[in-house]
């Protein structure tokens, strides 16, 4: 085998997934690895040394903590741009949820730096930023953007969709349970029987287990699902029937927050007041059960009908959304021209540092 081309890797955001990613990256045997981890940036510190790459999973944290260099993304942009050449690639891993970092993608990609990220902001926000990213990636020496981990964490969702589109299949509809939190809540709440636990108690337990955001309204508003649907809808480029989503806010999203609890400042107060709405959710569960159905919070990209929507829908108790989900699993069904009668289904854990980092590293391997 020819000696591998050099791929310099810089990471911005070194939290849970970032740390797990570094461990997975450094566990690739160095002799076979084209990757050289040369830069780390947190909100307070940064490290950069392209002649002395980071190789130790045990010391990078203390090295970063000991650094006197402040984060400086314009400087990092210059340093990385200088390394791009026909024999050397540069990949920037954005492991933040920052809009500011996302806004730099067009600059980086135009400079030939490939951007790999689980951060949904750039691909689900203002269409202008997204279009700049796509345009930059199409220039002669532009870098690539790889965002598998933005939907379903490590599950092969974005790549599967890109392959379906690139090979000429026609997407009819994509539907799925895209939020691990919503998955857990409705797997517990609605099992097909008319009775079951109170909605508020399921939400309270999910929060105690750390499955929700500190303020559960941040999950129940459906925005996370709307962002993921926006990413998928924009990837289905041939589908002119789909509305041009200005941003994820244009997705028809049916929030589960009772109007009376809109804008409650703390998660504690929200959870304390939620029981007043248990009867409403119980009635929906009973009505679904009477029809042999369960409730699931789903996202749908309906190409045929030109609709992108997120909300509570009913599925028969024999449907995979009712029978095959456990815990906080995600499940995504692709209905296409080729996958006509039997849709392509992707299912499994849709959150967690290890699987998310795997999705990011899988993207990085595509550059090698
Ligand atoms: N965890 C999962 O299962 C999962 C799954 C799929 C996607 N994601 C995505 O992964 C991303 C990160 O998740 P998160 O919720 O943990 O985000 P987060 O709490 O905001 O953590 C991001 C990390 O990035 C750093 N950071 C933030 N802004 C920065 C900036 N401007 N410059 C440099 N570093 C910066 C923070 O550094 P400091 O430590 O220095 O403050 C923090 O460690 C998000 O986009 C999320 O949506 C996560
Ligand atoms: C990078 O590391 C090399 C080797 O340890 C060292 O000689 C050099 O001074 C470092 N460069 C910077 C900018 O810290
Ligand atoms: C996908 C990814 O790498 N995200 C992680 C980045 O760092 C934060 C900070 O703790 C983690 O929580 C994210 O999951």
Short mmCIF file of C-alpha atoms and ligand atoms in Angstrom, two decimals:
data_model
loop_
_atom_site.label_atom_id
_atom_site.label_comp_id
_atom_site.label_asym_id
_atom_site.label_seq_id
_atom_site.Cartn_x
_atom_site.Cartn_y
_atom_site.Cartn_z
CA UNK A 1 0.00 0.00 0.00
CA UNK A 2 1.26 3.50 -0.83
CA UNK A 3 2.16 5.63 2.15
CA UNK A 4 -0.96 7.50 3.13
CA UNK A 5 -1.54 11.11 2.31
CA UNK A 6 -1.36 13.42 5.32
CA UNK A 7 -4.65 14.62 6.76
CA UNK A 8 -4.29 17.28 9.43
CA UNK A 9 -7.13 17.36 11.95
CA UNK A 10 -8.20 20.31 14.10
CA UNK A 11 -10.96 20.06 16.70
CA UNK A 12 -13.07 22.94 17.98
CA UNK A 13 -15.12 21.97 21.06
CA UNK A 14 -13.71 19.25 23.25
CA UNK A 15 -16.57 18.15 25.49
CA UNK A 16 -18.07 14.70 25.85
CA UNK A 17 -18.28 13.74 22.20
CA UNK A 18 -15.13 15.67 21.35
CA UNK A 19 -13.22 13.74 24.01
CA UNK A 20 -14.64 10.42 22.89
CA UNK A 21 -13.79 11.34 19.30
CA UNK A 22 -10.16 12.07 20.22
CA UNK A 23 -9.89 8.70 21.97
CA UNK A 24 -11.32 6.87 18.95
CA UNK A 25 -9.07 8.82 16.56
CA UNK A 26 -5.91 8.14 18.57
CA UNK A 27 -6.74 4.44 18.81
CA UNK A 28 -6.17 4.02 15.05
CA UNK A 29 -2.70 2.38 14.81
CA UNK A 30 -0.34 5.29 13.91
CA UNK A 31 1.50 3.34 11.19
CA UNK A 32 -1.68 3.00 9.16
CA UNK A 33 -3.18 6.35 10.03
CA UNK A 34 -3.01 9.33 7.71
CA UNK A 35 -4.42 11.51 10.49
CA UNK A 36 -2.38 14.05 12.43
CA UNK A 37 -4.24 15.75 15.27
CA UNK A 38 -2.65 19.17 15.36
CA UNK A 39 -5.07 21.56 17.07
CA UNK A 40 -7.61 21.75 19.89
CA UNK A 41 -9.82 24.72 20.73
CA UNK A 42 -12.15 25.09 23.71
CA UNK A 43 -14.06 28.20 24.79
CA UNK A 44 -11.09 29.32 26.89
CA UNK A 45 -7.91 27.81 25.40
CA UNK A 46 -6.28 26.56 22.24
CA UNK A 47 -3.36 24.42 21.10
CA UNK A 48 -1.74 24.37 17.66
CA UNK A 49 1.43 22.64 16.55
CA UNK A 50 1.50 20.98 13.16
CA UNK A 51 5.03 19.65 13.56
CA UNK A 52 4.27 17.94 16.85
CA UNK A 53 0.86 16.23 16.60
CA UNK A 54 -1.10 15.08 19.62
CA UNK A 55 -0.73 11.32 20.06
CA UNK A 56 -1.51 10.69 23.70
CA UNK A 57 -5.08 10.08 24.83
CA UNK A 58 -3.95 10.59 28.42
CA UNK A 59 -2.21 13.97 28.19
CA UNK A 60 -4.11 16.13 25.69
CA UNK A 61 -6.48 17.44 28.36
CA UNK A 62 -3.70 18.64 30.64
CA UNK A 63 -1.73 20.01 27.67
CA UNK A 64 -4.75 22.05 26.60
CA UNK A 65 -5.40 23.19 30.16
CA UNK A 66 -1.77 24.32 30.45
CA UNK A 67 -1.83 26.26 27.19
CA UNK A 68 -1.60 30.04 27.46
CA UNK A 69 -3.10 30.55 24.01
CA UNK A 70 -6.67 31.89 23.89
CA UNK A 71 -9.12 30.61 21.27
CA UNK A 72 -8.67 32.61 18.08
CA UNK A 73 -10.66 31.25 15.15
CA UNK A 74 -9.44 33.80 12.55
CA UNK A 75 -5.85 32.84 13.44
CA UNK A 76 -6.72 29.13 13.28
CA UNK A 77 -8.24 29.73 9.84
CA UNK A 78 -4.92 31.20 8.63
CA UNK A 79 -2.85 28.42 10.20
CA UNK A 80 -4.98 25.68 8.68
CA UNK A 81 -5.33 27.32 5.26
CA UNK A 82 -1.52 27.39 5.01
CA UNK A 83 -1.41 23.59 5.33
CA UNK A 84 -3.79 22.78 2.45
CA UNK A 85 -1.89 21.44 -0.56
CA UNK A 86 -2.29 18.75 -3.26
CA UNK A 87 -0.61 16.22 -0.94
CA UNK A 88 -2.04 17.41 2.37
CA UNK A 89 -5.66 17.70 3.43
CA UNK A 90 -7.04 19.54 6.41
CA UNK A 91 -10.20 18.61 8.33
CA UNK A 92 -11.85 20.76 10.95
CA UNK A 93 -14.13 18.99 13.42
CA UNK A 94 -16.72 21.33 14.93
CA UNK A 95 -17.89 19.71 18.12
CA UNK A 96 -19.76 22.69 19.48
CA UNK A 97 -23.36 23.77 19.20
CA UNK A 98 -22.18 27.28 18.41
CA UNK A 99 -23.71 29.52 15.71
CA UNK A 100 -20.48 31.56 15.61
CA UNK A 101 -18.43 28.52 14.68
CA UNK A 102 -21.04 27.43 12.12
CA UNK A 103 -20.88 30.86 10.45
CA UNK A 104 -17.22 30.19 9.55
CA UNK A 105 -17.88 27.05 7.48
CA UNK A 106 -18.02 28.88 4.12
CA UNK A 107 -14.65 30.54 4.85
CA UNK A 108 -13.05 27.25 5.83
CA UNK A 109 -14.50 25.25 2.94
CA UNK A 110 -13.50 27.95 0.44
CA UNK A 111 -9.95 27.68 1.81
CA UNK A 112 -9.94 23.95 1.04
CA UNK A 113 -10.55 22.84 4.62
CA UNK A 114 -13.16 20.07 5.01
CA UNK A 115 -15.69 20.58 7.81
CA UNK A 116 -17.02 17.58 9.74
CA UNK A 117 -19.59 18.09 12.45
CA UNK A 118 -22.52 16.88 14.57
CA UNK A 119 -23.56 20.55 14.97
CA UNK A 120 -26.97 21.08 13.33
CA UNK A 121 -26.90 24.90 13.33
CA UNK A 122 -25.38 25.59 9.91
CA UNK A 123 -27.47 23.05 8.00
CA UNK A 124 -30.81 23.82 9.64
CA UNK A 125 -30.58 27.60 10.13
CA UNK A 126 -30.77 30.44 7.62
CA UNK A 127 -30.86 29.11 4.05
CA UNK A 128 -28.31 31.77 3.01
CA UNK A 129 -25.58 30.20 5.17
CA UNK A 130 -26.45 26.73 3.89
CA UNK A 131 -26.28 27.88 0.28
CA UNK A 132 -22.87 29.50 0.90
CA UNK A 133 -21.62 26.21 2.33
CA UNK A 134 -22.85 24.20 -0.65
CA UNK A 135 -21.44 26.76 -3.12
CA UNK A 136 -18.04 26.79 -1.37
CA UNK A 137 -17.87 22.98 -1.48
CA UNK A 138 -18.45 23.04 -5.24
CA UNK A 139 -15.51 25.35 -6.01
CA UNK A 140 -12.44 23.75 -7.63
CA UNK A 141 -10.26 23.54 -4.53
CA UNK A 142 -13.09 23.68 -2.00
CA UNK A 143 -13.22 21.39 1.01
CA UNK A 144 -16.11 19.04 1.71
CA UNK A 145 -18.77 19.17 4.39
CA UNK A 146 -19.75 15.96 6.12
CA UNK A 147 -22.58 15.98 8.64
CA UNK A 148 -23.67 12.37 9.25
CA UNK A 149 -23.87 12.88 13.02
CA UNK A 150 -26.34 15.78 12.79
CA UNK A 151 -29.27 13.34 12.39
CA UNK A 152 -29.56 10.15 14.44
CA UNK A 153 -26.03 10.56 15.90
CA UNK A 154 -23.95 7.66 14.48
CA UNK A 155 -26.84 6.00 12.61
CA UNK A 156 -26.37 6.00 8.82
CA UNK A 157 -29.14 8.45 7.95
CA UNK A 158 -27.63 11.44 6.13
CA UNK A 159 -25.17 9.27 4.17
CA UNK A 160 -27.93 6.83 3.23
CA UNK A 161 -30.09 9.69 1.96
CA UNK A 162 -27.16 11.24 0.04
CA UNK A 163 -26.52 7.84 -1.62
CA UNK A 164 -30.19 7.35 -2.52
CA UNK A 165 -30.31 10.80 -4.12
CA UNK A 166 -26.91 10.50 -5.86
CA UNK A 167 -27.81 7.14 -7.42
CA UNK A 168 -31.01 8.53 -8.88
CA UNK A 169 -33.64 7.05 -6.61
CA UNK A 170 -36.72 9.22 -6.08
CA UNK A 171 -37.57 9.99 -2.46
CA UNK A 172 -41.30 9.69 -1.83
CA UNK A 173 -41.36 10.20 1.94
CA UNK A 174 -39.01 10.08 4.91
CA UNK A 175 -40.64 9.55 8.27
CA UNK A 176 -39.17 8.76 11.63
CA UNK A 177 -38.73 9.18 15.33
CA UNK A 178 -35.79 11.58 15.33
CA UNK A 179 -35.63 12.62 18.98
CA UNK A 180 -34.30 10.18 21.54
CA UNK A 181 -36.15 12.10 24.25
CA UNK A 182 -39.49 12.00 22.44
CA UNK A 183 -38.87 8.33 21.63
CA UNK A 184 -38.39 7.45 25.30
CA UNK A 185 -41.41 9.50 26.42
CA UNK A 186 -43.87 7.92 23.98
CA UNK A 187 -42.43 4.39 24.17
CA UNK A 188 -43.28 4.62 27.89
CA UNK A 189 -46.50 6.60 27.60
CA UNK A 190 -48.29 4.92 24.69
CA UNK A 191 -48.05 1.14 24.32
CA UNK A 192 -51.41 0.49 22.68
CA UNK A 193 -53.41 -0.05 25.85
CA UNK A 194 -56.02 2.59 26.82
CA UNK A 195 -54.38 3.23 30.22
CA UNK A 196 -50.84 3.80 31.39
CA UNK A 197 -48.64 6.20 33.30
CA UNK A 198 -49.49 9.91 33.42
CA UNK A 199 -47.75 12.04 30.79
CA UNK A 200 -46.28 14.33 33.45
CA UNK A 201 -44.78 11.43 35.37
CA UNK A 202 -43.12 10.02 32.24
CA UNK A 203 -41.60 13.45 31.53
CA UNK A 204 -40.49 13.85 35.16
CA UNK A 205 -38.78 10.43 35.17
CA UNK A 206 -37.14 11.11 31.78
CA UNK A 207 -35.76 14.34 33.21
CA UNK A 208 -34.49 12.61 36.36
CA UNK A 209 -32.70 10.05 34.16
CA UNK A 210 -31.02 12.88 32.23
CA UNK A 211 -32.85 12.01 28.97
CA UNK A 212 -34.35 15.50 28.59
CA UNK A 213 -32.76 18.91 28.47
CA UNK A 214 -32.68 20.56 31.93
CA UNK A 215 -35.83 22.41 30.81
CA UNK A 216 -38.08 19.74 29.19
CA UNK A 217 -39.81 22.40 27.09
CA UNK A 218 -36.60 22.49 25.02
CA UNK A 219 -37.45 18.94 23.91
CA UNK A 220 -41.25 19.18 23.87
CA UNK A 221 -41.23 22.20 21.53
CA UNK A 222 -40.15 19.89 18.69
CA UNK A 223 -37.45 22.28 17.40
CA UNK A 224 -34.72 19.63 17.51
CA UNK A 225 -36.85 17.43 15.24
CA UNK A 226 -37.59 20.42 12.97
CA UNK A 227 -33.83 21.05 12.62
CA UNK A 228 -33.18 17.42 11.65
CA UNK A 229 -36.04 17.48 9.11
CA UNK A 230 -34.62 20.67 7.58
CA UNK A 231 -31.24 18.96 7.11
CA UNK A 232 -32.89 15.98 5.37
CA UNK A 233 -35.27 18.10 3.27
CA UNK A 234 -32.35 20.20 1.98
CA UNK A 235 -30.46 17.02 1.10
CA UNK A 236 -33.36 15.87 -1.12
CA UNK A 237 -32.29 18.38 -3.75
CA UNK A 238 -34.33 17.09 -6.67
CA UNK A 239 -37.61 17.47 -4.85
CA UNK A 240 -38.95 20.73 -6.19
CA UNK A 241 -42.32 19.91 -4.62
CA UNK A 242 -40.85 20.55 -1.18
CA UNK A 243 -41.21 24.03 0.29
CA UNK A 244 -37.92 25.97 0.31
CA UNK A 245 -37.27 26.06 4.05
CA UNK A 246 -35.92 29.50 4.97
CA UNK A 247 -34.88 27.89 8.26
CA UNK A 248 -36.08 25.13 10.59
CA UNK A 249 -38.69 27.60 11.87
CA UNK A 250 -40.54 27.07 8.56
CA UNK A 251 -41.22 23.41 9.40
CA UNK A 252 -44.85 22.87 10.48
CA UNK A 253 -44.09 21.93 14.07
CA UNK A 254 -46.84 20.92 16.51
CA UNK A 255 -45.29 21.67 19.90
CA UNK A 256 -46.32 19.53 22.86
CA UNK A 257 -46.00 22.44 25.28
CA UNK A 258 -49.48 23.33 26.58
CA UNK A 259 -50.10 26.99 25.61
CA UNK A 260 -50.56 27.89 29.30
CA UNK A 261 -47.03 26.64 30.04
CA UNK A 262 -45.36 28.52 27.19
CA UNK A 263 -42.47 30.67 28.46
CA UNK A 264 -42.20 29.20 31.96
CA UNK A 265 -38.67 30.13 32.99
CA UNK A 266 -37.50 27.07 34.93
CA UNK A 267 -37.64 23.34 34.27
CA UNK A 268 -38.68 22.72 37.87
CA UNK A 269 -41.76 24.92 37.61
CA UNK A 270 -42.62 23.45 34.21
CA UNK A 271 -42.57 19.87 35.55
CA UNK A 272 -44.53 20.90 38.65
CA UNK A 273 -47.34 22.38 36.54
CA UNK A 274 -47.47 19.70 33.84
CA UNK A 275 -49.88 17.34 35.75
CA UNK A 276 -52.73 19.80 35.07
CA UNK A 277 -52.57 18.63 31.43
CA UNK A 278 -52.41 14.88 32.02
CA UNK A 279 -56.10 14.38 31.16
CA UNK A 280 -55.56 15.91 27.71
CA UNK A 281 -52.74 13.49 26.86
CA UNK A 282 -54.60 10.53 28.43
CA UNK A 283 -57.63 11.23 26.21
CA UNK A 284 -55.45 11.20 23.10
CA UNK A 285 -53.90 7.90 24.20
CA UNK A 286 -57.32 6.35 24.83
CA UNK A 287 -58.63 7.52 21.44
CA UNK A 288 -55.58 6.04 19.67
CA UNK A 289 -55.88 2.79 21.57
CA UNK A 290 -59.57 2.47 20.59
CA UNK A 291 -58.37 2.42 16.95
CA UNK A 292 -55.58 -0.09 17.67
CA UNK A 293 -52.94 2.63 17.45
CA UNK A 294 -50.14 4.22 19.47
CA UNK A 295 -48.95 7.83 19.66
CA UNK A 296 -45.47 8.72 18.41
CA UNK A 297 -43.81 12.12 17.98
CA UNK A 298 -42.55 11.89 14.42
CA UNK A 299 -40.94 13.99 11.75
CA UNK A 300 -42.07 13.66 8.15
CA UNK A 301 -40.52 14.89 4.90
CA UNK A 302 -43.41 14.21 2.53
CA UNK A 303 -41.99 14.89 -0.91
CA UNK A 304 -45.08 13.74 -2.77
CA UNK A 305 -47.33 16.16 -0.91
CA UNK A 306 -44.73 18.92 -0.57
CA UNK A 307 -44.87 18.97 3.20
CA UNK A 308 -42.34 18.97 6.04
CA UNK A 309 -43.92 18.51 9.46
CA UNK A 310 -43.18 17.45 13.04
CA UNK A 311 -45.81 16.40 15.55
CA UNK A 312 -47.75 13.68 17.28
CA UNK A 313 -49.16 11.05 14.90
CA UNK A 314 -50.88 7.68 15.32
CA UNK A 315 -49.44 4.37 14.11
CA UNK A 316 -50.98 0.86 14.23
CA UNK A 317 -49.70 -1.30 17.10
CA UNK A 318 -48.20 -3.61 14.43
CA UNK A 319 -46.14 -0.80 12.82
CA UNK A 320 -42.32 -0.75 13.38
CA UNK A 321 -42.67 2.62 15.20
CA UNK A 322 -44.83 0.73 17.74
CA UNK A 323 -43.09 -2.65 17.84
CA UNK A 324 -39.36 -2.11 17.38
CA UNK A 325 -38.46 0.90 19.50
CA UNK A 326 -36.90 0.60 22.94
CA UNK A 327 -35.39 3.14 25.28
CA UNK A 328 -34.50 6.30 23.40
CA UNK A 329 -34.01 4.65 19.98
CA UNK A 330 -34.36 6.59 16.77
CA UNK A 331 -36.00 4.99 13.72
CA UNK A 332 -36.06 6.38 10.21
CA UNK A 333 -38.02 4.97 7.25
CA UNK A 334 -37.15 5.90 3.68
CA UNK A 335 -40.00 5.40 1.23
CA UNK A 336 -38.56 5.70 -2.27
CA UNK A 337 -39.31 4.65 -5.81
CA UNK A 338 -36.90 1.70 -5.54
CA UNK A 339 -37.81 0.83 -1.98
CA UNK A 340 -41.46 0.79 -2.95
CA UNK A 341 -43.47 -1.80 -1.07
CA UNK A 342 -40.85 -2.37 1.62
CA UNK A 343 -39.19 0.81 2.90
CA UNK A 344 -35.54 1.07 3.93
CA UNK A 345 -35.39 1.32 7.73
CA UNK A 346 -32.54 2.52 9.94
CA UNK A 347 -32.93 2.03 13.68
CA UNK A 348 -30.88 2.16 16.88
CA UNK A 349 -29.44 4.42 19.55
CA UNK A 350 -29.72 8.00 18.32
CA UNK A 351 -27.74 9.74 21.05
CA UNK A 352 -24.71 9.25 23.25
CA UNK A 353 -21.08 10.31 23.06
CA UNK A 354 -19.66 7.00 21.79
CA UNK A 355 -22.07 6.58 18.86
CA UNK A 356 -22.01 10.29 17.95
CA UNK A 357 -18.21 10.32 17.92
CA UNK A 358 -18.30 7.21 15.71
CA UNK A 359 -20.48 9.09 13.23
CA UNK A 360 -17.96 11.94 13.18
CA UNK A 361 -14.93 9.63 12.82
CA UNK A 362 -16.71 7.69 10.06
CA UNK A 363 -17.05 10.96 8.16
CA UNK A 364 -13.36 11.75 8.70
CA UNK A 365 -12.40 8.33 7.28
CA UNK A 366 -14.22 9.30 4.06
CA UNK A 367 -11.48 11.91 3.46
CA UNK A 368 -8.68 9.32 3.53
N1 LIG B 1 -24.36 14.16 22.64
C1 LIG B 1 -25.04 13.63 21.66
O1 LIG B 1 -25.57 12.52 21.76
C2 LIG B 1 -25.17 14.35 20.36
C3 LIG B 1 -25.77 13.68 19.29
C4 LIG B 1 -25.86 14.31 18.05
C5 LIG B 1 -25.40 15.60 17.92
N2 LIG B 1 -24.86 16.26 18.98
C6 LIG B 1 -24.38 17.63 18.78
O2 LIG B 1 -23.06 17.76 19.25
C7 LIG B 1 -22.81 19.13 19.52
C8 LIG B 1 -22.29 19.35 20.89
O3 LIG B 1 -23.24 18.95 21.84
P1 LIG B 1 -23.48 19.62 23.27
O4 LIG B 1 -24.93 19.66 23.49
O5 LIG B 1 -22.69 18.93 24.28
O6 LIG B 1 -22.91 21.08 23.11
P2 LIG B 1 -22.25 22.02 24.21
O7 LIG B 1 -22.65 21.61 25.57
O8 LIG B 1 -22.46 23.39 23.77
O9 LIG B 1 -20.71 21.61 24.14
C9 LIG B 1 -19.91 22.02 23.12
C10 LIG B 1 -18.45 22.10 23.51
O10 LIG B 1 -17.93 23.03 22.59
C11 LIG B 1 -17.22 24.03 23.25
N3 LIG B 1 -17.52 25.31 22.60
C12 LIG B 1 -18.71 25.94 22.49
N4 LIG B 1 -18.60 27.07 21.78
C13 LIG B 1 -17.32 27.16 21.41
C14 LIG B 1 -16.57 28.10 20.66
N5 LIG B 1 -17.15 29.20 20.15
N6 LIG B 1 -15.27 27.89 20.46
C15 LIG B 1 -14.68 26.80 20.98
N7 LIG B 1 -15.31 25.85 21.71
C16 LIG B 1 -16.63 26.03 21.93
C17 LIG B 1 -17.59 23.99 24.69
O11 LIG B 1 -16.34 24.20 25.27
P3 LIG B 1 -16.00 24.48 26.82
O12 LIG B 1 -15.93 23.11 27.42
O13 LIG B 1 -14.67 25.13 26.76
O14 LIG B 1 -17.10 25.33 27.36
C18 LIG B 1 -18.14 22.58 24.90
O15 LIG B 1 -17.16 21.71 25.42
C19 LIG B 1 -24.10 19.86 19.37
O16 LIG B 1 -24.12 20.50 18.13
C20 LIG B 1 -25.13 18.74 19.46
O17 LIG B 1 -26.31 19.09 18.85
C21 LIG B 1 -24.72 15.65 20.19
C1 LIG B 2 6.01 22.41 18.15
O1 LIG B 2 6.62 21.28 18.66
C2 LIG B 2 8.01 21.19 18.36
C3 LIG B 2 8.52 19.83 18.80
O2 LIG B 2 8.22 19.57 20.14
C4 LIG B 2 8.71 22.32 19.06
O3 LIG B 2 10.11 22.30 18.77
C5 LIG B 2 8.13 23.65 18.57
O4 LIG B 2 8.68 24.72 19.28
C6 LIG B 2 6.62 23.65 18.74
N1 LIG B 2 6.08 24.83 18.11
C7 LIG B 2 5.31 25.68 18.74
C8 LIG B 2 4.79 26.82 17.91
O5 LIG B 2 4.99 25.56 19.92
C1 LIG B 3 -20.79 15.48 18.62
C2 LIG B 3 -19.89 16.09 19.58
O1 LIG B 3 -18.71 15.93 19.45
N1 LIG B 3 -20.49 16.74 20.55
C3 LIG B 3 -19.94 16.88 21.86
C4 LIG B 3 -19.00 18.02 21.94
O2 LIG B 3 -18.69 18.31 23.24
C5 LIG B 3 -19.78 18.47 24.10
C6 LIG B 3 -19.35 19.05 25.41
O3 LIG B 3 -19.54 18.24 26.51
C7 LIG B 3 -20.50 17.16 24.20
O4 LIG B 3 -21.53 17.16 25.16
C8 LIG B 3 -21.06 16.92 22.83
O5 LIG B 3 -21.83 15.78 22.84
#
